[in-house]
Amino acid sequence: ICEYLADCRPAAKLWPEDPAIRAVARAVSHEMHGGFIPLRRAMPMNCRASRPGKGTADGVADDIARIIAIWWDCRDKFGADGDFLFGGFTIADAMFAPIVSRLTTYGVETDPVSRRYMDAILALLAMQEWNEAARAEPWTVEKFEI
């Protein structure tokens, strides 16, 4: 779907233009898409909740450390021209938005570099609309309430 959108809207620059940098963006997006299972299981996404201190389980700290390492590496090597992993907003940022939401819900403390990145994601109009829509939902899925 992401590749289709990038092909349909090339002016949006949903992937970095440089092929080598684009490969990195695709790699971290793929890792995000298929990885971090302990974090996903222990910290279900819940935009309406505030669960500081919850969501700890085996492997979660390792997942968070890897995510933060990705963020630091991308910001350091490619992000100088903007607030996102590769400078401007890309598909990689869209892939990590649910993680930003989870880390916010569960009150995970991060370093200043990661916090600035998270704040940039949370400041996106689309993210604000997503969170507002979630807060307006009247129902819950009990198995994801912790």
PDB file of C-alpha atoms in Angstrom:
ATOM      1  CA  ILE A   1       0.000   0.000   0.000  1.00  0.00           C
ATOM      2  CA  CYS A   2       2.797   2.388   0.906  1.00  0.00           C
ATOM      3  CA  GLU A   3       4.610   1.746  -2.371  1.00  0.00           C
ATOM      4  CA  TYR A   4       1.371   2.305  -4.272  1.00  0.00           C
ATOM      5  CA  LEU A   5       0.786   5.622  -2.495  1.00  0.00           C
ATOM      6  CA  ALA A   6       4.362   6.724  -3.141  1.00  0.00           C
ATOM      7  CA  ASP A   7       3.941   5.856  -6.838  1.00  0.00           C
ATOM      8  CA  CYS A   8       0.584   7.679  -7.066  1.00  0.00           C
ATOM      9  CA  ARG A   9       1.840  10.815  -5.337  1.00  0.00           C
ATOM     10  CA  PRO A  10       5.506  11.322  -6.252  1.00  0.00           C
ATOM     11  CA  ALA A  11       5.300  15.041  -5.419  1.00  0.00           C
ATOM     12  CA  ALA A  12       4.599  14.103  -1.792  1.00  0.00           C
ATOM     13  CA  LYS A  13       8.103  12.579  -1.577  1.00  0.00           C
ATOM     14  CA  LEU A  14       6.921   9.733   0.623  1.00  0.00           C
ATOM     15  CA  TRP A  15      10.324   8.074   0.280  1.00  0.00           C
ATOM     16  CA  PRO A  16      13.687   9.850   0.265  1.00  0.00           C
ATOM     17  CA  GLU A  17      14.878  10.646  -3.264  1.00  0.00           C
ATOM     18  CA  ASP A  18      18.413   9.279  -2.908  1.00  0.00           C
ATOM     19  CA  PRO A  19      18.297   5.520  -3.661  1.00  0.00           C
ATOM     20  CA  ALA A  20      20.706   4.570  -0.861  1.00  0.00           C
ATOM     21  CA  ILE A  21      18.780   6.606   1.717  1.00  0.00           C
ATOM     22  CA  ARG A  22      15.495   5.307   0.330  1.00  0.00           C
ATOM     23  CA  ALA A  23      16.800   1.760   0.917  1.00  0.00           C
ATOM     24  CA  VAL A  24      17.447   2.598   4.573  1.00  0.00           C
ATOM     25  CA  ALA A  25      13.966   4.111   4.909  1.00  0.00           C
ATOM     26  CA  ARG A  26      12.423   0.989   3.409  1.00  0.00           C
ATOM     27  CA  ALA A  27      14.519  -1.266   5.658  1.00  0.00           C
ATOM     28  CA  VAL A  28      13.523   0.489   8.889  1.00  0.00           C
ATOM     29  CA  SER A  29       9.895   0.583   7.720  1.00  0.00           C
ATOM     30  CA  HIS A  30      10.017  -3.155   7.077  1.00  0.00           C
ATOM     31  CA  GLU A  31      11.588  -3.773  10.488  1.00  0.00           C
ATOM     32  CA  MET A  32       8.828  -1.716  12.077  1.00  0.00           C
ATOM     33  CA  HIS A  33       6.122  -3.524  10.118  1.00  0.00           C
ATOM     34  CA  GLY A  34       7.248  -7.029  11.032  1.00  0.00           C
ATOM     35  CA  GLY A  35       9.080  -6.590  14.309  1.00  0.00           C
ATOM     36  CA  PHE A  36       8.814  -5.531  17.924  1.00  0.00           C
ATOM     37  CA  ILE A  37       6.371  -8.283  18.854  1.00  0.00           C
ATOM     38  CA  PRO A  38       7.008  -8.142  22.631  1.00  0.00           C
ATOM     39  CA  LEU A  39       6.242  -4.402  22.635  1.00  0.00           C
ATOM     40  CA  ARG A  40       3.128  -4.874  20.503  1.00  0.00           C
ATOM     41  CA  ARG A  41       1.821  -7.579  22.830  1.00  0.00           C
ATOM     42  CA  ALA A  42       2.605  -5.822  26.117  1.00  0.00           C
ATOM     43  CA  MET A  43       1.630  -2.329  24.974  1.00  0.00           C
ATOM     44  CA  PRO A  44      -1.519  -2.518  22.848  1.00  0.00           C
ATOM     45  CA  MET A  45      -2.226   0.715  21.046  1.00  0.00           C
ATOM     46  CA  ASN A  46      -4.801   2.739  22.928  1.00  0.00           C
ATOM     47  CA  CYS A  47      -4.953   6.439  22.061  1.00  0.00           C
ATOM     48  CA  ARG A  48      -7.538   7.078  24.757  1.00  0.00           C
ATOM     49  CA  ALA A  49      -5.607   5.601  27.643  1.00  0.00           C
ATOM     50  CA  SER A  50      -2.853   6.748  29.923  1.00  0.00           C
ATOM     51  CA  ARG A  51      -1.019   3.761  31.390  1.00  0.00           C
ATOM     52  CA  PRO A  52       2.339   4.981  32.764  1.00  0.00           C
ATOM     53  CA  GLY A  53       4.384   2.127  34.156  1.00  0.00           C
ATOM     54  CA  LYS A  54       2.246  -0.560  32.534  1.00  0.00           C
ATOM     55  CA  GLY A  55       3.190  -2.703  29.565  1.00  0.00           C
ATOM     56  CA  THR A  56       6.430  -4.135  30.853  1.00  0.00           C
ATOM     57  CA  ALA A  57       7.287  -7.667  29.791  1.00  0.00           C
ATOM     58  CA  ASP A  58      10.242  -9.693  28.595  1.00  0.00           C
ATOM     59  CA  GLY A  59      11.685  -8.200  25.448  1.00  0.00           C
ATOM     60  CA  VAL A  60       9.913  -4.838  25.651  1.00  0.00           C
ATOM     61  CA  ALA A  61      12.968  -2.921  26.876  1.00  0.00           C
ATOM     62  CA  ASP A  62      15.044  -4.477  24.084  1.00  0.00           C
ATOM     63  CA  ASP A  63      12.422  -3.467  21.513  1.00  0.00           C
ATOM     64  CA  ILE A  64      12.352   0.097  22.833  1.00  0.00           C
ATOM     65  CA  ALA A  65      16.148   0.269  22.779  1.00  0.00           C
ATOM     66  CA  ARG A  66      16.198  -0.898  19.152  1.00  0.00           C
ATOM     67  CA  ILE A  67      13.496   1.576  18.135  1.00  0.00           C
ATOM     68  CA  ILE A  68      15.358   4.441  19.763  1.00  0.00           C
ATOM     69  CA  ALA A  69      18.591   3.308  18.086  1.00  0.00           C
ATOM     70  CA  ILE A  70      16.818   3.436  14.707  1.00  0.00           C
ATOM     71  CA  TRP A  71      15.486   6.906  15.464  1.00  0.00           C
ATOM     72  CA  TRP A  72      18.894   8.193  16.580  1.00  0.00           C
ATOM     73  CA  ASP A  73      20.677   6.684  13.578  1.00  0.00           C
ATOM     74  CA  CYS A  74      18.190   8.016  11.032  1.00  0.00           C
ATOM     75  CA  ARG A  75      17.964  11.452  12.616  1.00  0.00           C
ATOM     76  CA  ASP A  76      21.755  11.687  12.860  1.00  0.00           C
ATOM     77  CA  LYS A  77      22.525  10.515   9.333  1.00  0.00           C
ATOM     78  CA  PHE A  78      19.517  11.741   7.360  1.00  0.00           C
ATOM     79  CA  GLY A  79      17.291  14.020   9.435  1.00  0.00           C
ATOM     80  CA  ALA A  80      19.163  17.320   9.518  1.00  0.00           C
ATOM     81  CA  ASP A  81      16.725  19.027   7.139  1.00  0.00           C
ATOM     82  CA  GLY A  82      13.604  18.528   9.235  1.00  0.00           C
ATOM     83  CA  ASP A  83      11.946  17.028  12.279  1.00  0.00           C
ATOM     84  CA  PHE A  84      11.481  13.501  10.997  1.00  0.00           C
ATOM     85  CA  LEU A  85      13.664  10.426  10.500  1.00  0.00           C
ATOM     86  CA  PHE A  86      14.741  11.458   7.006  1.00  0.00           C
ATOM     87  CA  GLY A  87      14.204  15.205   7.354  1.00  0.00           C
ATOM     88  CA  GLY A  88      10.779  15.604   5.798  1.00  0.00           C
ATOM     89  CA  PHE A  89       7.873  13.319   6.623  1.00  0.00           C
ATOM     90  CA  THR A  90       8.121   9.915   4.908  1.00  0.00           C
ATOM     91  CA  ILE A  91       6.453   6.540   5.011  1.00  0.00           C
ATOM     92  CA  ALA A  92       9.015   5.526   7.646  1.00  0.00           C
ATOM     93  CA  ASP A  93       7.516   8.126   9.984  1.00  0.00           C
ATOM     94  CA  ALA A  94       4.019   6.849   9.255  1.00  0.00           C
ATOM     95  CA  MET A  95       5.193   3.351  10.153  1.00  0.00           C
ATOM     96  CA  PHE A  96       6.582   4.520  13.497  1.00  0.00           C
ATOM     97  CA  ALA A  97       3.556   6.682  14.428  1.00  0.00           C
ATOM     98  CA  PRO A  98       1.813   3.774  16.238  1.00  0.00           C
ATOM     99  CA  ILE A  99       4.966   3.211  18.282  1.00  0.00           C
ATOM    100  CA  VAL A 100       5.027   6.891  19.215  1.00  0.00           C
ATOM    101  CA  SER A 101       1.418   6.500  20.321  1.00  0.00           C
ATOM    102  CA  ARG A 102       2.246   3.438  22.410  1.00  0.00           C
ATOM    103  CA  LEU A 103       5.268   5.032  24.083  1.00  0.00           C
ATOM    104  CA  THR A 104       3.076   8.030  24.914  1.00  0.00           C
ATOM    105  CA  THR A 105       0.222   5.919  26.301  1.00  0.00           C
ATOM    106  CA  TYR A 106       2.551   3.878  28.505  1.00  0.00           C
ATOM    107  CA  GLY A 107       4.565   6.890  29.652  1.00  0.00           C
ATOM    108  CA  VAL A 108       7.885   5.572  28.415  1.00  0.00           C
ATOM    109  CA  GLU A 109      10.575   8.099  29.199  1.00  0.00           C
ATOM    110  CA  THR A 110      12.957   8.784  26.356  1.00  0.00           C
ATOM    111  CA  ASP A 111      16.005  10.879  25.672  1.00  0.00           C
ATOM    112  CA  PRO A 112      15.722  14.426  24.241  1.00  0.00           C
ATOM    113  CA  VAL A 113      16.397  13.342  20.622  1.00  0.00           C
ATOM    114  CA  SER A 114      13.644  10.724  20.737  1.00  0.00           C
ATOM    115  CA  ARG A 115      11.292  13.076  22.574  1.00  0.00           C
ATOM    116  CA  ARG A 116      11.701  15.748  19.875  1.00  0.00           C
ATOM    117  CA  TYR A 117      10.941  13.141  17.214  1.00  0.00           C
ATOM    118  CA  MET A 118       7.896  11.901  19.130  1.00  0.00           C
ATOM    119  CA  ASP A 119       6.676  15.471  19.606  1.00  0.00           C
ATOM    120  CA  ALA A 120       7.003  16.082  15.849  1.00  0.00           C
ATOM    121  CA  ILE A 121       4.881  13.001  15.121  1.00  0.00           C
ATOM    122  CA  LEU A 122       2.300  13.936  17.760  1.00  0.00           C
ATOM    123  CA  ALA A 123       2.084  17.477  16.355  1.00  0.00           C
ATOM    124  CA  LEU A 124       1.034  16.249  12.903  1.00  0.00           C
ATOM    125  CA  LEU A 125      -2.537  17.233  12.097  1.00  0.00           C
ATOM    126  CA  ALA A 126      -3.301  13.682  10.947  1.00  0.00           C
ATOM    127  CA  MET A 127      -2.036  12.286  14.245  1.00  0.00           C
ATOM    128  CA  GLN A 128      -4.088  14.790  16.229  1.00  0.00           C
ATOM    129  CA  GLU A 129      -7.203  13.902  14.208  1.00  0.00           C
ATOM    130  CA  TRP A 130      -6.511  10.188  14.729  1.00  0.00           C
ATOM    131  CA  ASN A 131      -6.215  10.683  18.499  1.00  0.00           C
ATOM    132  CA  GLU A 132      -9.357  12.840  18.626  1.00  0.00           C
ATOM    133  CA  ALA A 133     -11.314  10.218  16.683  1.00  0.00           C
ATOM    134  CA  ALA A 134     -10.069   7.490  19.013  1.00  0.00           C
ATOM    135  CA  ARG A 135     -11.104   9.461  22.090  1.00  0.00           C
ATOM    136  CA  ALA A 136     -14.576   9.893  20.598  1.00  0.00           C
ATOM    137  CA  GLU A 137     -15.132   6.156  20.113  1.00  0.00           C
ATOM    138  CA  PRO A 138     -17.718   4.888  22.603  1.00  0.00           C
ATOM    139  CA  TRP A 139     -16.620   1.231  22.652  1.00  0.00           C
ATOM    140  CA  THR A 140     -13.639  -0.717  23.926  1.00  0.00           C
ATOM    141  CA  VAL A 141     -12.052  -4.064  23.126  1.00  0.00           C
ATOM    142  CA  GLU A 142     -11.643  -5.620  26.559  1.00  0.00           C
ATOM    143  CA  LYS A 143      -8.756  -7.930  25.663  1.00  0.00           C
ATOM    144  CA  PHE A 144      -6.675  -4.842  24.791  1.00  0.00           C
ATOM    145  CA  GLU A 145      -7.483  -2.983  27.994  1.00  0.00           C
ATOM    146  CA  ILE A 146      -4.735  -3.456  30.562  1.00  0.00           C
TER     147      ILE A 146
END
